[in-house]
CSV table of C-alpha atoms in Angstrom, one decimal:
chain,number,residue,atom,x,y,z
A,973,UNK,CA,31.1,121.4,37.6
A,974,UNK,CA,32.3,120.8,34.1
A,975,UNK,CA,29.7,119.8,31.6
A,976,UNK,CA,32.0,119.0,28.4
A,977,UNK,CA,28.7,117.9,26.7
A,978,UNK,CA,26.7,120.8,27.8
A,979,UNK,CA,23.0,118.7,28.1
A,980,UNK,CA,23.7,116.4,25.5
A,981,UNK,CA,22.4,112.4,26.9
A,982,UNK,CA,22.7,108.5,25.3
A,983,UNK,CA,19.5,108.4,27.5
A,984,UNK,CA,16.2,109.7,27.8
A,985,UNK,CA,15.1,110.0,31.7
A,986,UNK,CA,11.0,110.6,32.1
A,987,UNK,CA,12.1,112.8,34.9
A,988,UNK,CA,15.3,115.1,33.0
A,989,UNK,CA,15.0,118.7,33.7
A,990,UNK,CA,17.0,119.1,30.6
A,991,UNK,CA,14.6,119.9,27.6
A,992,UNK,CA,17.7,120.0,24.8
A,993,UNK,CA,19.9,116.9,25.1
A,994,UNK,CA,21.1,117.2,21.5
A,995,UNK,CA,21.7,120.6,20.1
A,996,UNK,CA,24.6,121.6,21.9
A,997,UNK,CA,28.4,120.7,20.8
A,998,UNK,CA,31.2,118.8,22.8
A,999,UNK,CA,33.7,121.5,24.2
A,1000,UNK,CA,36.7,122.6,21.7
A,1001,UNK,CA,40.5,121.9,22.5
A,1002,UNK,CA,40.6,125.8,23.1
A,1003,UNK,CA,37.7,126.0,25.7
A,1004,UNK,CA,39.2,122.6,27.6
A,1005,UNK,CA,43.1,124.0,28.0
A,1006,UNK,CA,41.4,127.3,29.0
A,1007,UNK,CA,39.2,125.8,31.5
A,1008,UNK,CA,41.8,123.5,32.9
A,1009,UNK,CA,44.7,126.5,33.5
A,1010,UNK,CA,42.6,129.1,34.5
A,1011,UNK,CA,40.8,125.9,36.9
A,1012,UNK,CA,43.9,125.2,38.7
A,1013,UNK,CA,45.2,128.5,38.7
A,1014,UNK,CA,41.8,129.4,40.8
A,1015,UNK,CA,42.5,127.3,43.3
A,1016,UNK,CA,44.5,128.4,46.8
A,1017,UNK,CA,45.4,125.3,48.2
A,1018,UNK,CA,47.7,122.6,47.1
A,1019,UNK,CA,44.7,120.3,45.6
A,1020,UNK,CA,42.4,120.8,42.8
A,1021,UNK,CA,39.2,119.4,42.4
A,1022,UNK,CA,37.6,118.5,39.2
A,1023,UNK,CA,33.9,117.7,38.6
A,1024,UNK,CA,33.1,116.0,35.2
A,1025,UNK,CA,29.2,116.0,34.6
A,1026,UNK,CA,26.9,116.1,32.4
A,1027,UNK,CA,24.9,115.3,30.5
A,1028,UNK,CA,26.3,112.7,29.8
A,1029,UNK,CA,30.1,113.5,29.4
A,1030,UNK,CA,31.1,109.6,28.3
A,1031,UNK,CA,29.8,111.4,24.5
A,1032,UNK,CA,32.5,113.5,24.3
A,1033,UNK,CA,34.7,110.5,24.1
A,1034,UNK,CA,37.6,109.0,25.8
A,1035,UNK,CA,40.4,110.7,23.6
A,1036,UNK,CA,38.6,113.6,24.6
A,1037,UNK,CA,39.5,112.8,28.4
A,1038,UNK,CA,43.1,111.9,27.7
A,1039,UNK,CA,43.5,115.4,26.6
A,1040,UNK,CA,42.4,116.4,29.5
A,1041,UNK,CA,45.0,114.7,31.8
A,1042,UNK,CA,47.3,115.5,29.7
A,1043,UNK,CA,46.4,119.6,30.1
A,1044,UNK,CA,45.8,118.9,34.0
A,1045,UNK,CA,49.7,117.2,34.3
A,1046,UNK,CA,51.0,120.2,31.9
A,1047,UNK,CA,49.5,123.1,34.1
A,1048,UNK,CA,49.5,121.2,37.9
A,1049,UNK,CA,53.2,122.7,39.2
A,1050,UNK,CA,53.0,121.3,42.6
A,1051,UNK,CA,49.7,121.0,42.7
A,1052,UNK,CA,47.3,117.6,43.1
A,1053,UNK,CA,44.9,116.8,41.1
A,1054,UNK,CA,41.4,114.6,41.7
A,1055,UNK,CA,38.8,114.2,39.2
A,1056,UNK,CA,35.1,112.8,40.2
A,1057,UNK,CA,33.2,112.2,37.0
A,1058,UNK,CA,29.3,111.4,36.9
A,1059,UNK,CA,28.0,108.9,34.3
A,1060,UNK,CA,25.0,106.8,33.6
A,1061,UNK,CA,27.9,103.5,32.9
A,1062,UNK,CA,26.5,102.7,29.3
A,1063,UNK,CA,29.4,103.7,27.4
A,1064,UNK,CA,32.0,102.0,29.8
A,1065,UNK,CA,34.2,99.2,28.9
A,1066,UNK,CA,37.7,97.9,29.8
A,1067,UNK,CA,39.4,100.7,28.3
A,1068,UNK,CA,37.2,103.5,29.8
A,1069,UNK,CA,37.8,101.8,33.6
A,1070,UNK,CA,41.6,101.3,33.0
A,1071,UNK,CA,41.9,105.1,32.3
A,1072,UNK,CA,40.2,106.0,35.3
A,1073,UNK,CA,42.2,103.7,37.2
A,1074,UNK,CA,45.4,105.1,35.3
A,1075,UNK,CA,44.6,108.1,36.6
A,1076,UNK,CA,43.4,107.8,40.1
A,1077,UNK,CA,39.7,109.5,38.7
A,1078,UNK,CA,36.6,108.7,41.1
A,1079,UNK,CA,33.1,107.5,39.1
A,1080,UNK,CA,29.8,108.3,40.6
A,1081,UNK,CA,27.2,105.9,38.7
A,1082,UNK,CA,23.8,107.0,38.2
A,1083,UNK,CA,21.0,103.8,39.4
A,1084,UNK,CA,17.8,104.4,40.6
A,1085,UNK,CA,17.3,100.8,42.1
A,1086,UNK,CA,16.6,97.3,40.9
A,1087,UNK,CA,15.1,96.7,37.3
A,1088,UNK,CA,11.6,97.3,38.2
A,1089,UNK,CA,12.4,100.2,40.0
A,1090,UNK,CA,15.7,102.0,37.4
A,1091,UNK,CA,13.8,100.9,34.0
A,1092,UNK,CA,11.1,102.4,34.6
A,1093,UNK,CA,12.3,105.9,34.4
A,1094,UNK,CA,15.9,105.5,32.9
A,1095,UNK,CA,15.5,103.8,29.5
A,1096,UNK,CA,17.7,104.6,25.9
A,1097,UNK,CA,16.8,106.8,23.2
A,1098,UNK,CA,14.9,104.1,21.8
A,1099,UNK,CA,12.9,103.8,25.0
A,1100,UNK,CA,14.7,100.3,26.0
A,1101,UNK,CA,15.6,99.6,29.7
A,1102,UNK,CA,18.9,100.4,30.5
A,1103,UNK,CA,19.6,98.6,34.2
A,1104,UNK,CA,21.7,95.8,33.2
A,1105,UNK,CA,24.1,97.9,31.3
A,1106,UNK,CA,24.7,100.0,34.6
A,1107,UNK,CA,25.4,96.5,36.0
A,1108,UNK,CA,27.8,95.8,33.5
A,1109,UNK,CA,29.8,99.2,33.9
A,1110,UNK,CA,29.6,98.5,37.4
A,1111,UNK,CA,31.3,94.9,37.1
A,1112,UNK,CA,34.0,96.1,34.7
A,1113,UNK,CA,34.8,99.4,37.3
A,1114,UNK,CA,35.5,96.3,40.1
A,1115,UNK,CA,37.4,94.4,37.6
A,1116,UNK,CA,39.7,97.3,37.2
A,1117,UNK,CA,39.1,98.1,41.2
A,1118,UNK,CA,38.0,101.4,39.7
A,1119,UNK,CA,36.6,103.9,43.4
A,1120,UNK,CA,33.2,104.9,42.5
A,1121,UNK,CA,29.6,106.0,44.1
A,1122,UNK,CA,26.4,105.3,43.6
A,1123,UNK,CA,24.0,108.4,43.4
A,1124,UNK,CA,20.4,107.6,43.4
A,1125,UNK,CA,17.9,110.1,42.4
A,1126,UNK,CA,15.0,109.4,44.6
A,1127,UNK,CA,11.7,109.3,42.7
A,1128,UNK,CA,7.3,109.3,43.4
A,1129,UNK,CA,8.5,105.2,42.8
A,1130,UNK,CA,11.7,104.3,44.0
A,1131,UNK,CA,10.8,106.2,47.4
A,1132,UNK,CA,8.3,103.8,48.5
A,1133,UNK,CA,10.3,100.8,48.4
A,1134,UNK,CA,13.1,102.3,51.4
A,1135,UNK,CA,14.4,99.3,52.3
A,1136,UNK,CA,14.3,97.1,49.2
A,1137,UNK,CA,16.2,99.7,47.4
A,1138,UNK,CA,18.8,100.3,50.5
A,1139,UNK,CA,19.9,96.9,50.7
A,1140,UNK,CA,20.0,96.5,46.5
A,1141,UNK,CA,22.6,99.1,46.6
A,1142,UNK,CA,24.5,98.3,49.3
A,1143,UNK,CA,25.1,94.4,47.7
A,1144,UNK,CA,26.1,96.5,44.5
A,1145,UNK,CA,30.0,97.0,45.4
A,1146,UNK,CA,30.5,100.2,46.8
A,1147,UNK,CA,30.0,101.5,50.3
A,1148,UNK,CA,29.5,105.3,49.0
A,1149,UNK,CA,26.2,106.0,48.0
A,1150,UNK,CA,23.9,109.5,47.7
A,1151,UNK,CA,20.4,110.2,47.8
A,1152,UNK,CA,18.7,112.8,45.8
A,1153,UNK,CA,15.4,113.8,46.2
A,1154,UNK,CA,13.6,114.4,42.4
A,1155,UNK,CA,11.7,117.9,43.1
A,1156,UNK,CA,11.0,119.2,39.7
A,1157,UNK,CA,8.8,122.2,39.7
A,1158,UNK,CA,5.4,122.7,37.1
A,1159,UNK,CA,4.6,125.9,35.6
A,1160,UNK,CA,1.7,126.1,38.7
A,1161,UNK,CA,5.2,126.2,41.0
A,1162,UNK,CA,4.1,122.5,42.4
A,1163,UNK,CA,6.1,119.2,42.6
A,1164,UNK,CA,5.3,117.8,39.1
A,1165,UNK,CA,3.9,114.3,38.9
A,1166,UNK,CA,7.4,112.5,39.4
A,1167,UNK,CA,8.8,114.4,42.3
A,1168,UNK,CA,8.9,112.3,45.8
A,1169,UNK,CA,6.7,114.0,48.1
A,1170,UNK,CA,7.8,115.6,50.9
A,1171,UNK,CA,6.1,113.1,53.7
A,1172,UNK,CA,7.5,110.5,51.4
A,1173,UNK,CA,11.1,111.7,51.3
A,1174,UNK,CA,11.0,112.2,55.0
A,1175,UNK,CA,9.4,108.5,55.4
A,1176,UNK,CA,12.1,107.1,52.8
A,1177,UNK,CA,14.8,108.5,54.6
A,1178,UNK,CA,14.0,107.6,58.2
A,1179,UNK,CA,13.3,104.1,57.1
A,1180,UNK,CA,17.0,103.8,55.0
A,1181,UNK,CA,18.3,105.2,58.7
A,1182,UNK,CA,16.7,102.2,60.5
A,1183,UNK,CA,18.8,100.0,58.3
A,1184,UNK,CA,21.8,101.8,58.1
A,1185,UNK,CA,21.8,102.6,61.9
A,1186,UNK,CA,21.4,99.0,63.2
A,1187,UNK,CA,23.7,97.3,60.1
A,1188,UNK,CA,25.7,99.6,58.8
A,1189,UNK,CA,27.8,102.1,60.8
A,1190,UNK,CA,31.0,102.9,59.9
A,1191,UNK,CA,30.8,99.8,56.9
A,1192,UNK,CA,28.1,101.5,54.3
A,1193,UNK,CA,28.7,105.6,53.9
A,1194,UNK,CA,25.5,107.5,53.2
A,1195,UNK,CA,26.1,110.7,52.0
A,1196,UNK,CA,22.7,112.9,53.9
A,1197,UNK,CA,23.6,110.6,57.1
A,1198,UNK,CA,27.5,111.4,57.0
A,1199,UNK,CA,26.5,115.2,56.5
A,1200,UNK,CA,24.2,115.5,59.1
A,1201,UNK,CA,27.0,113.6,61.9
A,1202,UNK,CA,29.4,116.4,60.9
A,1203,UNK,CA,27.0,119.2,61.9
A,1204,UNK,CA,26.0,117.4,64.9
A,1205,UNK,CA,29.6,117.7,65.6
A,1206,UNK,CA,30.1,121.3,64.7
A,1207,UNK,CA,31.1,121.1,60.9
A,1208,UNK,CA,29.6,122.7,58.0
A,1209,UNK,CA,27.3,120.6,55.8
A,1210,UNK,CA,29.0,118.6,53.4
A,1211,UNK,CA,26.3,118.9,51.0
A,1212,UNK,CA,25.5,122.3,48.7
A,1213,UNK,CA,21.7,121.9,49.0
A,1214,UNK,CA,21.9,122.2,52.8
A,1215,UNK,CA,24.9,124.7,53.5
A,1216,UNK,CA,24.1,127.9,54.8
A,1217,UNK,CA,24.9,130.1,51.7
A,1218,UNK,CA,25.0,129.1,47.9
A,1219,UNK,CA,27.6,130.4,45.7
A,1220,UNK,CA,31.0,128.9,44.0
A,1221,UNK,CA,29.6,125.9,42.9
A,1222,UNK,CA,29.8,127.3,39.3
A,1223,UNK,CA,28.0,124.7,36.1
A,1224,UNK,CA,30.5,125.5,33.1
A,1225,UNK,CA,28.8,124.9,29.8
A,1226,UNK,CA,30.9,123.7,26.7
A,1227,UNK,CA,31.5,126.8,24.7
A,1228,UNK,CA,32.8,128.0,28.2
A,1229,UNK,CA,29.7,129.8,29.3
A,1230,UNK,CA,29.6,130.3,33.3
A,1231,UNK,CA,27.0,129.6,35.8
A,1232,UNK,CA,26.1,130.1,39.1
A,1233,UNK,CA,24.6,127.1,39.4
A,1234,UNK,CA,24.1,123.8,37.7
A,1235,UNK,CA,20.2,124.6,38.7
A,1236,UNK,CA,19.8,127.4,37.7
A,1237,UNK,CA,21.4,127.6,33.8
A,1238,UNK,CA,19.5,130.3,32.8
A,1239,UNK,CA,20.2,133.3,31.0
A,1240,UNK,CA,19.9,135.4,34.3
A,1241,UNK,CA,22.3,133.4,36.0
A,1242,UNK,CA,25.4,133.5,33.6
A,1243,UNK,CA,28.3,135.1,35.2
A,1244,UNK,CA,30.0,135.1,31.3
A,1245,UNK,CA,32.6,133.2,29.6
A,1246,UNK,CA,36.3,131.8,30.5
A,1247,UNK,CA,37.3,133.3,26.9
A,1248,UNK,CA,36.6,137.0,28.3
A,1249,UNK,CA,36.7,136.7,32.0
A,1250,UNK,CA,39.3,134.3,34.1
A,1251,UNK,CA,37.1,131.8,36.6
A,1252,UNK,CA,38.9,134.0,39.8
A,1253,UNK,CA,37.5,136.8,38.4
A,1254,UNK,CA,34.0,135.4,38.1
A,1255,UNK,CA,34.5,134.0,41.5
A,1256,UNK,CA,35.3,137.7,43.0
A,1257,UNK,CA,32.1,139.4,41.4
A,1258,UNK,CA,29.8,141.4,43.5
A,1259,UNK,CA,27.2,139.0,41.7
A,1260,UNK,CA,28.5,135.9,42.4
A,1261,UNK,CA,28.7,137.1,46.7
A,1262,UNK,CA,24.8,138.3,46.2
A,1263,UNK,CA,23.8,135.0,44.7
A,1264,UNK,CA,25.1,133.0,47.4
A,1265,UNK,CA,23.9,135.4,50.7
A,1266,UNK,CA,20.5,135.3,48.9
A,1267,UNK,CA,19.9,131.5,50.2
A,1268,UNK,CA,20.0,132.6,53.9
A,1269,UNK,CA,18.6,136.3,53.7
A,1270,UNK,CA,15.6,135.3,51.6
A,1271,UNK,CA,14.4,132.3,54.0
A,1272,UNK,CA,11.2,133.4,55.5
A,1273,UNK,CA,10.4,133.6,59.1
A,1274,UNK,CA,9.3,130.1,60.0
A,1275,UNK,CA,12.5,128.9,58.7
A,1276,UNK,CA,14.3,131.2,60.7
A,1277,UNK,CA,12.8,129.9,64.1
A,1278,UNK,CA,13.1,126.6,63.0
A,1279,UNK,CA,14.9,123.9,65.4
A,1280,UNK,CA,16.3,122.1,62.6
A,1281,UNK,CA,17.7,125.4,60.4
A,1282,UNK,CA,21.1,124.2,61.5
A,1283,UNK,CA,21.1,120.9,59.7
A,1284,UNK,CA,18.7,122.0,56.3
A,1285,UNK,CA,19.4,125.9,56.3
A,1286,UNK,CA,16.5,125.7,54.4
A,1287,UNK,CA,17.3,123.2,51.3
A,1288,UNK,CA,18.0,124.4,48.0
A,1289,UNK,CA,16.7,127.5,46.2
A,1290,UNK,CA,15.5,125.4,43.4
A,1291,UNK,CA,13.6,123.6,45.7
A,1292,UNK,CA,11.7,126.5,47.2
A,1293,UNK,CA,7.9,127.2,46.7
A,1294,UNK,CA,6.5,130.6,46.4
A,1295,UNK,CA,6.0,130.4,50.4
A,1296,UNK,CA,10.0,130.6,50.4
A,1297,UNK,CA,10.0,127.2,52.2
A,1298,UNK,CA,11.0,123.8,50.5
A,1299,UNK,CA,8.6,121.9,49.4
A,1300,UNK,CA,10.7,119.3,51.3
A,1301,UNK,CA,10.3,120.8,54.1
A,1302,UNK,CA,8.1,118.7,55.9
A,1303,UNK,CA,10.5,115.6,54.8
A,1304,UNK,CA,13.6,116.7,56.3
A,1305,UNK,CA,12.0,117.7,59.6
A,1306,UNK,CA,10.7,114.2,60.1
A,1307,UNK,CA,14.2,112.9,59.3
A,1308,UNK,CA,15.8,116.0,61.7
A,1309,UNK,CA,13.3,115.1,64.3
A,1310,UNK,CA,13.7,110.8,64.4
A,1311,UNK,CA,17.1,110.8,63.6
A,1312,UNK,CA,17.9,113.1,66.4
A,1313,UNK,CA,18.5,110.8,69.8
A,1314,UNK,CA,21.0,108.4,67.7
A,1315,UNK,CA,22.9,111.5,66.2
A,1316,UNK,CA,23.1,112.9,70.0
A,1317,UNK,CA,24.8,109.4,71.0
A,1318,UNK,CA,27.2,109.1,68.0
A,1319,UNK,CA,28.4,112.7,68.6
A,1320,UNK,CA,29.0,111.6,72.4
A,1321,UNK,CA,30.9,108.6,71.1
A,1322,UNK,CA,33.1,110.5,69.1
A,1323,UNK,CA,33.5,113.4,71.7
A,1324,UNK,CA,34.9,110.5,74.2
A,1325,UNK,CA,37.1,109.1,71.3
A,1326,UNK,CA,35.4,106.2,70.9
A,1327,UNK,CA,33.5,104.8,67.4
A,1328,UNK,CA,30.0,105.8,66.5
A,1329,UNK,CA,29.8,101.9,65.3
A,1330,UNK,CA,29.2,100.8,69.5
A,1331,UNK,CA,25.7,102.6,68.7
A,1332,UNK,CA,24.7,99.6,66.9
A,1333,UNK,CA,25.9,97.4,69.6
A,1334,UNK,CA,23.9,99.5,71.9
A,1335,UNK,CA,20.6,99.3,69.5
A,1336,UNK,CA,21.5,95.3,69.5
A,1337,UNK,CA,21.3,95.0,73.1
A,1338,UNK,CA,18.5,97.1,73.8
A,1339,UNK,CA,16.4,94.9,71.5
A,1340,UNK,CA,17.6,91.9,73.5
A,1341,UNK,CA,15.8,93.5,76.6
A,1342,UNK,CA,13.1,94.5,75.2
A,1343,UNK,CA,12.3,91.0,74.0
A,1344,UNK,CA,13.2,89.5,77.3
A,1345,UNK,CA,10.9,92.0,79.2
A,1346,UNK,CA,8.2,90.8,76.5
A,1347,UNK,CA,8.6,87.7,77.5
């Protein structure tokens, strides 16, 4: 993950974990080429996946990003490249969206919800709402049929409107959307006062499942829901926070600093700098191997015997209270638990080669029965 304007934000989120969103300086030409070569170089397949992030990295400017495919065509060989880059939409405009459509780049969009439910935590500098701009970058990356996501950071608010806020999104454009759970720590290592609650987060997932699962197979893509088929069918997770190790997910900062982690940029956690150490180098360290085993040897015993280990591996480190558990914990297991007997019947679709959409067929009819025997 790339962070070209290290913290620095257009916006001011109640809810930021990032205390300095102004100090730090957009990454030099040097830095970028560096990053870029030593990127690609890194990689042992034939494809080469870039993460642009921020921050907000629209501030470093779009001349700024034409450099960089520039450097990425210069230094590909044979190799293909994809670029995902995260923004909050404010700056976009036509010519933004016609280089990403140029260049093949996907956008994730950052929206919490509807007005009443975005403006009340996502607002300007000035402290002004800031939903129908994301509308507006949003209708511009259509009009240049621009691929983009929706990622949703799932709030104390947001969280208890499941279903209002489902079907918002899914009218918005895009049938790729993620869900992530707000769990900001206080200095008494408790969820502070914006953070979704675990019972909630549980709740606000198994109700966005009820939609999904009778509406939506196959048509709307939810991250968490795709994630947890593929385990159910004997894949890895798709998602960082609930793979069984950490590690390799590096957060590069714009003088070129390294971390392991994009949550953890702390001074205990730099790895060093691409000016003094190549990225496969960093990648190969004895530090890098520790950090990511830790996630799985550190769980504590409860975890351990868990039934639904497989599918959470215990959530994120960051997320962890001082019991060694998430503070989610009771949240996913509620999700694990009720999501369970439809996961079981998509996985036997797929096994017999058939499409995990019949289950909503099968969810239609049984309804029908249940309202005959009623009657």
């Amino acid at each position: 993950m790339a962070k070209p304007a290290s913290s620095r934000c257009n916006l001011n989120c109640r809810y930021c974990f990032y205390l300095d969103k102004t100090q730090q300086s957009v990454m030099n030409d040097d830095t970028l080429e560096v990053f870029i070569r030593q990127h690609i170089e890194a990689q042992p397949g034939d494809d080469v996946q870039f993460a642009w992030q921020g921050g907000e990295p629209t501030l470093c400017g779009l001349d700024f990003f034409r450099r960089v495919a520039a450097l990425q065509q210069r230094y590909a060989g044979e190799k293909r490249i994809y670029n995902a880059f995260q923004t909050n939409g404010i700056l976009l405009n036509d010519e933004w969206c016609q280089f990403f459509k140029e260049h093949g780049w996907l956008v994730g969009i950052s929206i919490d919800g509807p007005p009443e439910l975005h403006d009340t935590f996502r607002v300007s500098r000035s402290g002004k709402p800031t939903h129908h701009k994301v509308l507006q970058a949003i209708e511009c990356l259509k009009a240049h049929q621009v691929e983009f996501n929706l990622l949703v950071v799932v709030n104390r608010l947001n969280s208890q409107h499941p279903r209002q806020l489902y079907r918002y999104l899914r009218g918005l454009g895009t049938p790729f959307l993620q869900f992530i759970p707000l769990l900001e720590m206080n200095d008494h290592h408790q969820p502070d006062e914006y953070s979704v609650p675990a019972e909630q987060w549980g709740a606000f997932l198994c109700e966005v499942f009820d939609v999904w699962v009778r509406e939506d197979v196959g048509r709307i893509f939810v991250q968490l829901f795709d994630s947890a088929l593929g385990v159910w069918n004997g894949f890895s997770s798709q998602m960082c926070s609930l793979s069984e190790t950490c590690g390799h997910a590096f957060a590069l900062e714009s003088n070129g600093d390294v971390y392991q982690c994009d949550h953890f940029v702390y001074p205990s956690f730099r790895l060093g700098n691409i000016h003094h150490a190549t990225l496969s180098e960093i990648n190969a360290s004895a530090e890098v191997v520790a950090f990511g085993q830790h996630k799985k040897r550190s769980l504590p015993e409860e975890c351990k015997a868990c039934s639904a280990l497989k599918l959470c591996n215990g959530d994120c480190p960051k997320h962890r209270d001082a019991s060694g558990k998430s503070a989610l914990c009771e949240g996913y297991q509620q999700f694990f638990t009720y999501t369970a007997p439809h996961m079981k019947v998509m996985r036997d679709l797929i096994r017999q080669r058939r499409s995990p959409m019949e289950l909503m067929v099968m969810l239609r009819q049984q309804s029908v029965r249940s309202f005959a025997d009623a009657g």
